[in-house]
Coordinates of C-alpha atoms in Angstrom, one line a residue:
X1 CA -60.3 63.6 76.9
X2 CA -59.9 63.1 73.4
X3 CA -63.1 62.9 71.5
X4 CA -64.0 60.4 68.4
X5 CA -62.8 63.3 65.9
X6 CA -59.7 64.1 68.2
X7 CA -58.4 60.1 68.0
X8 CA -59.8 60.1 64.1
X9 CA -57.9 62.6 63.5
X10 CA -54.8 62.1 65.2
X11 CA -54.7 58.4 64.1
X12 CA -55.5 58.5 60.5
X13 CA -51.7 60.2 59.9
X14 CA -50.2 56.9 61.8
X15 CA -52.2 54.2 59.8
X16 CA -51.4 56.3 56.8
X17 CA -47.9 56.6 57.4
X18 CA -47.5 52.9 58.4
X19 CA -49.4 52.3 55.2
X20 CA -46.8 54.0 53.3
X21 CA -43.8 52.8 55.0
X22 CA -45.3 49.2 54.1
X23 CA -46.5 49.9 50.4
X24 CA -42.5 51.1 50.0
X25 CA -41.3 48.3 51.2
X26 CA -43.3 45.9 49.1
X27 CA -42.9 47.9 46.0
X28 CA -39.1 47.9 47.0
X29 CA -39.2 43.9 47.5
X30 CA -41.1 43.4 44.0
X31 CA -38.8 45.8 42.1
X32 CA -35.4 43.7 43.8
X33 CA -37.5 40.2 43.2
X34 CA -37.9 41.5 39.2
X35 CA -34.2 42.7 39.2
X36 CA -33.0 39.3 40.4
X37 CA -35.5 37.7 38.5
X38 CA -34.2 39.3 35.3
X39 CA -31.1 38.9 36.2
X40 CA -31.5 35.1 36.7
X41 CA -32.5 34.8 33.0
X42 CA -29.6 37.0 31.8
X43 CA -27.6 35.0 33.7
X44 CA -29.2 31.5 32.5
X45 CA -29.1 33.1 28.8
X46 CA -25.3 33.2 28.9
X47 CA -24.7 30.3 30.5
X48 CA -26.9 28.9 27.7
X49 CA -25.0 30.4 25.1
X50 CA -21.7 29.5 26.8
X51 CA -22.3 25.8 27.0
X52 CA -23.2 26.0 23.5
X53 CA -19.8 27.3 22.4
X54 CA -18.3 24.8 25.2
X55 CA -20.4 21.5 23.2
X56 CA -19.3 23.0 19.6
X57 CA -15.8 23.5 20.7
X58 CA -15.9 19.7 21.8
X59 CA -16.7 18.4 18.1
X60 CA -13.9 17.8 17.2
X61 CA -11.8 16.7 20.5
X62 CA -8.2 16.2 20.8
X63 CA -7.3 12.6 21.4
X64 CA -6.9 11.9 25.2
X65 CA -4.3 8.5 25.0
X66 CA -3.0 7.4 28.3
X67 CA 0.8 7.8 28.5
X68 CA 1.6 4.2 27.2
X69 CA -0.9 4.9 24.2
X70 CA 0.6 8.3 23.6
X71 CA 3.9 6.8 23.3
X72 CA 2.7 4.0 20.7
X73 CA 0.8 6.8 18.7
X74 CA 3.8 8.8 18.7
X75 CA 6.4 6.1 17.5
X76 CA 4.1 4.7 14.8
X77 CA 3.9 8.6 13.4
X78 CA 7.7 9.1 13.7
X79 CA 8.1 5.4 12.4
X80 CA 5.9 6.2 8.9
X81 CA 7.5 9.0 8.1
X82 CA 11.1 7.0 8.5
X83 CA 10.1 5.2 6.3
X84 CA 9.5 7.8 3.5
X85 CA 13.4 8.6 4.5
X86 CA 14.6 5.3 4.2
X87 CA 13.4 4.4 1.0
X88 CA 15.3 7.7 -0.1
X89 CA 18.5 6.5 1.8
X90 CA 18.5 3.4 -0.5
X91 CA 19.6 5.4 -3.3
X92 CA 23.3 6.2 -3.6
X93 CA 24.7 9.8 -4.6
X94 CA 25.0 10.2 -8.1
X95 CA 28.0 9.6 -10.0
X96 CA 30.3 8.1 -7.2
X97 CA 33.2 5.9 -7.8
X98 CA 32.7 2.2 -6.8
X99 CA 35.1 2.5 -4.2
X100 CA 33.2 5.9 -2.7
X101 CA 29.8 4.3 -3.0
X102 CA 30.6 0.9 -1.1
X103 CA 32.5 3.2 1.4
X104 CA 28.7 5.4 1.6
X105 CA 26.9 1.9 1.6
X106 CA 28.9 1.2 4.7
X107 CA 28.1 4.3 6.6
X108 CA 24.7 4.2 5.7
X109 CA 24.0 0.2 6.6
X110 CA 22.6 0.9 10.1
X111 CA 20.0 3.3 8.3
X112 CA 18.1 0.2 5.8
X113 CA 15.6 -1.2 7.9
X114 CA 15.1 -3.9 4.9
X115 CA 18.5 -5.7 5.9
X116 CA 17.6 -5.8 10.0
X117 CA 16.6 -8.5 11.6
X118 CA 13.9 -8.1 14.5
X119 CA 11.9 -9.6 16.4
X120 CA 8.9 -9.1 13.6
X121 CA 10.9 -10.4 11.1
X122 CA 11.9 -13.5 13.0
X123 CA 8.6 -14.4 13.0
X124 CA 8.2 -14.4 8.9
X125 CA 7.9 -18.1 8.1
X126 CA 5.3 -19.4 10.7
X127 CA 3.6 -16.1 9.8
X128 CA 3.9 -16.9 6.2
X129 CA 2.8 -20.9 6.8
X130 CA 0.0 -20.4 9.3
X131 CA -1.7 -17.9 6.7
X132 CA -1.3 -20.5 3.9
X133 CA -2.2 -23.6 5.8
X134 CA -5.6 -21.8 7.8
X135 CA -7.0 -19.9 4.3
X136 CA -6.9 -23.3 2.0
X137 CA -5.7 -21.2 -0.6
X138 CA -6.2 -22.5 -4.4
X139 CA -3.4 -20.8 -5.5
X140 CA -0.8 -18.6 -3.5
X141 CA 0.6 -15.4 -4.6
X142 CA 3.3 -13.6 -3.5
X143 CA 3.9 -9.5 -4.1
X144 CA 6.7 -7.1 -2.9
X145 CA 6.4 -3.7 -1.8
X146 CA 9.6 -2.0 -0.4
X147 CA 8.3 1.4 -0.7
X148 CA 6.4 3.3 1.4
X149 CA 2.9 2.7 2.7
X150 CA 1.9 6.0 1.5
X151 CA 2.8 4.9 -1.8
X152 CA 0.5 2.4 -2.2
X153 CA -2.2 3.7 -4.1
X154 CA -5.0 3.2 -6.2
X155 CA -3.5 1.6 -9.2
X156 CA -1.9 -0.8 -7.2
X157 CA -5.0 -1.5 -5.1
X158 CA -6.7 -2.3 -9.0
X159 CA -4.1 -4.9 -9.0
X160 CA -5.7 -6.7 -5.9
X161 CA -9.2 -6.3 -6.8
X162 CA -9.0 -7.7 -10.0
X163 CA -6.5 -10.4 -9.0
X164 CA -9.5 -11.4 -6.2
X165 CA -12.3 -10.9 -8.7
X166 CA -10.7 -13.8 -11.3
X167 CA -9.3 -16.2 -8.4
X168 CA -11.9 -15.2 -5.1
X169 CA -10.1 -18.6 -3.3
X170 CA -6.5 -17.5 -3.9
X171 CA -4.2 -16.0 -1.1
X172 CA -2.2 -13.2 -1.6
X173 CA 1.1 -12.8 0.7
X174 CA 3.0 -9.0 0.6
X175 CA 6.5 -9.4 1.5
X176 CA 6.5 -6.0 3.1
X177 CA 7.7 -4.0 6.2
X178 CA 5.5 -0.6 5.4
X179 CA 2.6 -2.5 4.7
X180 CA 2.9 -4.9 7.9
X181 CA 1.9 -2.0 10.0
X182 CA -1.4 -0.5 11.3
X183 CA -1.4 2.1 8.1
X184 CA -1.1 -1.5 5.8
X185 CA -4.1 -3.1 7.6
X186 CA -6.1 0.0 7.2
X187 CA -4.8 0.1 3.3
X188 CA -6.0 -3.5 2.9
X189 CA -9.4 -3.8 5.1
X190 CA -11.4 -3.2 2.4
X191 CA -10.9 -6.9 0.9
X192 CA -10.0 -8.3 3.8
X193 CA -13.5 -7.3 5.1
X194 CA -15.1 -8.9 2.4
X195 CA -13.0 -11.8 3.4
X196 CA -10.2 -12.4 0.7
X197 CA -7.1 -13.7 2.0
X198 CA -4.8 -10.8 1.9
X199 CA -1.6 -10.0 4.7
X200 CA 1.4 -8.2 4.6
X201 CA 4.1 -9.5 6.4
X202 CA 7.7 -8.3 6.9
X203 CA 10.0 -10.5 5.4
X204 CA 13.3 -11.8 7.2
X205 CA 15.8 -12.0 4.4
X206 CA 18.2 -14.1 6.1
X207 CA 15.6 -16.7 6.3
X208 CA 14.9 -16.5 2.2
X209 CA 18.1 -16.5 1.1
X210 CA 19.5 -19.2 3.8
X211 CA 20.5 -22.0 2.0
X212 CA 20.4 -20.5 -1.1
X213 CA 22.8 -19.4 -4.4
X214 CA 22.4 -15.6 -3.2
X215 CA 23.2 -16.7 0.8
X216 CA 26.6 -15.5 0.6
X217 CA 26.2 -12.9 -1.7
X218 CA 23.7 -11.4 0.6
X219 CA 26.3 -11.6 3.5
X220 CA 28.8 -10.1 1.4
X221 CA 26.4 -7.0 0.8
X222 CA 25.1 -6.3 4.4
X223 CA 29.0 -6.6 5.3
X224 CA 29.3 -3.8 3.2
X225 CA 31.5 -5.3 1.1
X226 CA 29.1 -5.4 -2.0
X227 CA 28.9 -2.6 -4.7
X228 CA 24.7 -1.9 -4.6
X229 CA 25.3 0.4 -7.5
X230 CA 23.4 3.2 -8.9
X231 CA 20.1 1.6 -9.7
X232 CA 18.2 1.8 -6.0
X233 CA 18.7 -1.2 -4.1
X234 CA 14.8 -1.7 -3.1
X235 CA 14.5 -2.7 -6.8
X236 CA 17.2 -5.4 -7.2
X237 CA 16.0 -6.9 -3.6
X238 CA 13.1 -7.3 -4.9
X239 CA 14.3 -9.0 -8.4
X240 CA 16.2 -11.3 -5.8
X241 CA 12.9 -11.7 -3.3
X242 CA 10.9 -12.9 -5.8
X243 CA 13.2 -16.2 -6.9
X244 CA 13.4 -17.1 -3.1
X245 CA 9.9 -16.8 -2.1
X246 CA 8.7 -18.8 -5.1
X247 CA 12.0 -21.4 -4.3
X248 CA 10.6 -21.8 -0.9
X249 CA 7.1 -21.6 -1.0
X250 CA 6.1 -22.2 -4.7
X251 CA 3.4 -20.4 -6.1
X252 CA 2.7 -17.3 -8.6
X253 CA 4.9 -13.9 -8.0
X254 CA 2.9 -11.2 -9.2
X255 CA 4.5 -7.5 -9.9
X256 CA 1.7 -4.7 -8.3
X257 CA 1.2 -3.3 -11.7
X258 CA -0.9 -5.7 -13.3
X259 CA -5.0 -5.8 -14.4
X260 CA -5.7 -9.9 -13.5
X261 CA -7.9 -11.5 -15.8
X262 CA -8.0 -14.9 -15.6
X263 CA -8.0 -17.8 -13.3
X264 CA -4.0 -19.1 -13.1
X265 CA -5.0 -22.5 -11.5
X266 CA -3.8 -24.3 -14.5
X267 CA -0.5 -22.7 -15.1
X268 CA 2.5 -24.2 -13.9
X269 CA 5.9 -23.4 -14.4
X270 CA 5.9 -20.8 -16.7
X271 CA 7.4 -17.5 -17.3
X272 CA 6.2 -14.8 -19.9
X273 CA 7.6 -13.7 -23.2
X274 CA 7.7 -9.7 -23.0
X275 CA 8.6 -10.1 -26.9
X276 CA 8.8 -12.1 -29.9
X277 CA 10.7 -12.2 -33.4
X278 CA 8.8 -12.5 -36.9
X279 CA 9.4 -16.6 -37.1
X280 CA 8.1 -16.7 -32.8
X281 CA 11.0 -17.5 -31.6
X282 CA 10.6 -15.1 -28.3
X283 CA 13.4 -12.7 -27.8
X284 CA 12.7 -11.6 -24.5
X285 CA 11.4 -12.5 -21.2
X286 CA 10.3 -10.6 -18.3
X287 CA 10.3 -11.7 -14.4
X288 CA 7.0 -9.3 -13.7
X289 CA 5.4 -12.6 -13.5
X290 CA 7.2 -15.9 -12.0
X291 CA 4.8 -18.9 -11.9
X292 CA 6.6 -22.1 -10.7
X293 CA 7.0 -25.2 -8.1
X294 CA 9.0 -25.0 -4.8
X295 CA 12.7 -26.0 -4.9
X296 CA 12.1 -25.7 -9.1
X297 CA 15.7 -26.0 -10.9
X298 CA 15.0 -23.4 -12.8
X299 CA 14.9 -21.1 -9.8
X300 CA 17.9 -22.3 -8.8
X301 CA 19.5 -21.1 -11.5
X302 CA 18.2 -18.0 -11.5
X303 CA 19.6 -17.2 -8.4
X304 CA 22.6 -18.5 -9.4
X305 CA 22.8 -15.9 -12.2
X306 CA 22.1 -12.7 -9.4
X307 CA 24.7 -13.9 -7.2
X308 CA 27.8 -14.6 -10.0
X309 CA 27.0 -11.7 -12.4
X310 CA 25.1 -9.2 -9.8
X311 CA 25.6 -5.5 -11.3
X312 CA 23.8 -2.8 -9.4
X313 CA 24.6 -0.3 -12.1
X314 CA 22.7 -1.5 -15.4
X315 CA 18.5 -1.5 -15.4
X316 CA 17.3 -4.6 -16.1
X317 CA 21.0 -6.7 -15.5
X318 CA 19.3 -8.4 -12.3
X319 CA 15.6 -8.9 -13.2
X320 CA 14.2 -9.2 -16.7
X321 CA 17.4 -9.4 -18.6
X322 CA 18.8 -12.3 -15.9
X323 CA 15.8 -14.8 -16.9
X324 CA 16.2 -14.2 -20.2
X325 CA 20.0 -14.6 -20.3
X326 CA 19.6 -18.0 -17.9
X327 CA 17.1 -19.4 -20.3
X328 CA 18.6 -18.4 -23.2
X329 CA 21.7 -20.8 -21.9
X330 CA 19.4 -23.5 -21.0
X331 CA 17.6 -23.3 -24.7
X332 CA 21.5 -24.1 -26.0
X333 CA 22.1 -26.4 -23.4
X334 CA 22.2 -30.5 -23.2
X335 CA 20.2 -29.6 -20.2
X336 CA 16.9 -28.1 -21.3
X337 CA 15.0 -31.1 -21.3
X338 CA 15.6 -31.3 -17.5
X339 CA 14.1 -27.8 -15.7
X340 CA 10.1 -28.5 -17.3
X341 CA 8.8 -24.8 -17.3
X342 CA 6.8 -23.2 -20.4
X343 CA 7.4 -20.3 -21.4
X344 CA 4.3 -18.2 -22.5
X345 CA 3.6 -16.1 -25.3
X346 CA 3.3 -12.3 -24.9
X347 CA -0.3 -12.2 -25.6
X348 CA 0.0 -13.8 -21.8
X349 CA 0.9 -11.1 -19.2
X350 CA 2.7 -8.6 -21.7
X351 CA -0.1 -7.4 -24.6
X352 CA 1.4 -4.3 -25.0
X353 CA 4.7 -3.1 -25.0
X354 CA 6.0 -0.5 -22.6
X355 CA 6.3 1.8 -25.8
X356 CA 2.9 1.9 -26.5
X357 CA 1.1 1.5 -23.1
X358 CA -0.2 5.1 -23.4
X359 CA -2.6 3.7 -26.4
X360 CA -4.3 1.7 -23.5
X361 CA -4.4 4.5 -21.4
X362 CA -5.9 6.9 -23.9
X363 CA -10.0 7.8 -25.1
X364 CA -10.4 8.7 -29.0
X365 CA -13.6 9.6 -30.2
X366 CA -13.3 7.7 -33.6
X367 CA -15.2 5.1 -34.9
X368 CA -11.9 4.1 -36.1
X369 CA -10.4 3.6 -32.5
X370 CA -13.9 2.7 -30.8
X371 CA -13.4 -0.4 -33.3
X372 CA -9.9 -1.4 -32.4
X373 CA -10.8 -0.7 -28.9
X374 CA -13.6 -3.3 -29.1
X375 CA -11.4 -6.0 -30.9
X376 CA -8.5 -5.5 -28.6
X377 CA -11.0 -6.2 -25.2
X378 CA -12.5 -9.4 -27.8
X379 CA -8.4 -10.8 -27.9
X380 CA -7.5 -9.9 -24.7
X381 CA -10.9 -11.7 -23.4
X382 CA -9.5 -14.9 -25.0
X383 CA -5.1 -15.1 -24.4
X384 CA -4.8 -12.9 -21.7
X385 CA -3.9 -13.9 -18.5
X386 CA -2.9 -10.1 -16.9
X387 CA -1.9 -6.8 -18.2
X388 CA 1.1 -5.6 -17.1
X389 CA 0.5 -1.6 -17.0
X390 CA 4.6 -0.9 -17.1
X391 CA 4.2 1.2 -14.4
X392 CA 7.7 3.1 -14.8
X393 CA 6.2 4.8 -18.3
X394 CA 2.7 4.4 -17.3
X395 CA 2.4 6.0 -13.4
X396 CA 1.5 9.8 -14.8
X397 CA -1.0 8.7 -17.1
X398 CA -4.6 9.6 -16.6
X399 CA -7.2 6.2 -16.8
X400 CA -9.2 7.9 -19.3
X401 CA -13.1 6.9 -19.8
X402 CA -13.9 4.4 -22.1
X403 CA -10.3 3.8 -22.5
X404 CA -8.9 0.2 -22.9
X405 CA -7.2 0.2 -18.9
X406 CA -10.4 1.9 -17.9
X407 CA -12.8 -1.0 -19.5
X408 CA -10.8 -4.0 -17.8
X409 CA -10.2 -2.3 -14.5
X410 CA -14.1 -1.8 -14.6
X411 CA -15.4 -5.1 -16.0
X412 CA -12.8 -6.9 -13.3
X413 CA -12.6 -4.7 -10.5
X414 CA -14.6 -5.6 -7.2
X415 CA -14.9 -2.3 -5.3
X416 CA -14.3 -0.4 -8.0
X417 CA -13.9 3.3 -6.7
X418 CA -12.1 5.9 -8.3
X419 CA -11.3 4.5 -11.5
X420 CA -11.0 8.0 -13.6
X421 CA -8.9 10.0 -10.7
X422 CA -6.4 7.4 -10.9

């Protein structure tokens, strides 16, 4: 028989060691519950600082186009830079024969986008009419741009502003294939968003030059049987674009290096003396500025001129020295009383002369030139319709502060940004 001691003492060793079997296993559960406790926040700390990478990785994301807008995006990036190369592929080796370069000119046809017609193109003059009919335009202006829409830069965007600020109801057409393009809507959203009439639109030169002095002459180029010469073709087309979009729609041709200061609603017909002799008799003209009624005479015979005596070798031969030769003739001519145009002193669109444009360009801190710069603003304020900024001498010079070009781009500019960096 076991007495009360005897069972004490034999039991107390089994509740003890049960009791110790059980403590172990609960200190063991609460030391595995803190490991995986602990190691549930390390493991929600990195994954914290993982999607934190992830999200700043993800700022800036690639695009994600869908095959058909992958293809556009990729064609429109291939298309702007082929542009860049076309414009070089305009201009002819140096220093070829006539024969070599028409024989070049040949090869290199299929490469000048300008000549092509497509189905863009095609679509030129109900483009060109449905823009001119729906804006009620109070006077219509026509520009070129054959270069590149990279090109396009601030000076020439001063050239719209101001030519919006002085005529806000005027619509402005650019006969352009770079600018007629997603880049050229982006270039020109700024006025259009404040809701001037502005569009580029690619011109179909068959169409302009159809029925026309230049018709055949044209033919006779894309044929390749045409010397362009050395002077790049982009300028002459444009000397010749100019006659035919003003022949068939009327209206003002503008050059994209000009500061507009004035209304033109009152001019008709008129073209601009660049230069005058000591009597006033001018001595000669300049086609930066064309101004004139459709189907005009005068046009007419302008065109006449670039077809019969086109040389692609000598500046000046197809633009500024053909108007002045044509009207020269007329001026002699039992004819003159029959053509009604005006031609305008330089005080008009040409100020300055192209030798002394850096003067307008330029800051001196005299009270000498501060007084001249004054009374120059006071004349120009008066006569001037535009300033032609002769953008061949003038492109590398710095708009400097207080400057004469600096004071009318910013008393007639309308966004006016960047004035100085120009």
């Amino acid at each position: 028989m076991v007495n009360m001691f005897d069972y004490y003492r034999i039991s107390v060793p089994k509740k003890i060691h049960l009791f110790s079997v059980l403590s172990f296993a609960l200190i063991l559960s609460i030391i595995i519950f803190i490991s995986n406790l602990s190691s549930s926040h390390s493991v929600a700390f990195v994954s914290k600082t993982s999607s934190h990478h992830s999200l700043k990785s993800t700022c800036v994301p690639k695009p994600n186009f869908s095959k058909k807008e992958k293809i556009n995006h990729e064609e429109y990036i291939i298309k702007e830079e082929q542009e860049v190369e076309d414009h070089v592929n305009l201009v002819p080796p140096f220093n070829l024969a006539e024969e070599q370069r028409i024989s070049w000119f040949k090869k290199k046809l299929p490469e000048f986008s300008i000549l092509k017609s497509t189905r863009l193109s095609r679509q030129f003059n109900s483009r060109v009419n449905k823009f001119l009919i729906s804006k009620s335009c109070k006077v219509k202006f026509f520009m070129t741009w054959i270069s590149p829409a990279s090109s396009f830069g601030r000076r020439e965007f001063f050239a719209l502003e101001t030519l919006f600020k002085s005529q806000p109801k005027g619509c402005l057409v650019i006969l352009s294939r770079t600018l007629d393009t997603p880049r050229g809507v982006r270039i020109l959203r700024p006025l259009t968003q404040l809701g001037y009439k502005v569009v580029a639109v690619t011109p179909e030169l068959s169409f302009l030059f159809n029925n026309t002095p230049v018709e055949t002459w044209f033919d006779d180029l894309k044929n390749g049987k045409k010397d362009p010469g050395e002077i790049p073709l982009a300028q002459n087309l444009s000397n010749l674009i100019r006659l035919a979009v003003l022949y068939k729609y009327s209206g003002v041709y503008l050059d994209t290096d000009f500061i507009i200061l004035k209304d033109f609603s009152r001019l008709r017909n008129s073209i601009g003396a660049q230069s005058v002799s000591p009597n006033g008799n001018w001595t000669r003209l300049n086609n930066a500025v064309l101004i004139f009624d459709k189907n005009h005479p005068l046009l007419y015979k302008f065109m006449e001129e670039f077809s019969s005596s086109f040389d692609g070798n000598k500046w000046g031969q197809n633009g500024p020295y053909l108007v002045s030769r044509v009207v020269k003739k007329l001026m002699n001519s039992t004819e003159k009383n029959q053509f009604n145009f005006t031609v305008l002193p330089p005080m008009s669109f040409y100020p300055v002369d192209w030798i002394r444009i850096s003067g307008f360009f330029m800051k001196v801190n005299t009270r000498t030139y501060s007084r001249w710069v004054e009374a120059k603003l006071l004349q120009l304020s008066g006569e001037t319709y535009g300033v032609h900024l002769w953008n061949r001498q003038s492109s590398n010079m710095k708009i400097e502060q207080g400057s004469i070009i600096g004071r009318l781009i910013s008393d007639n500019c309308l966004l006016c940004k960047d004035i100085y960096s120009s």
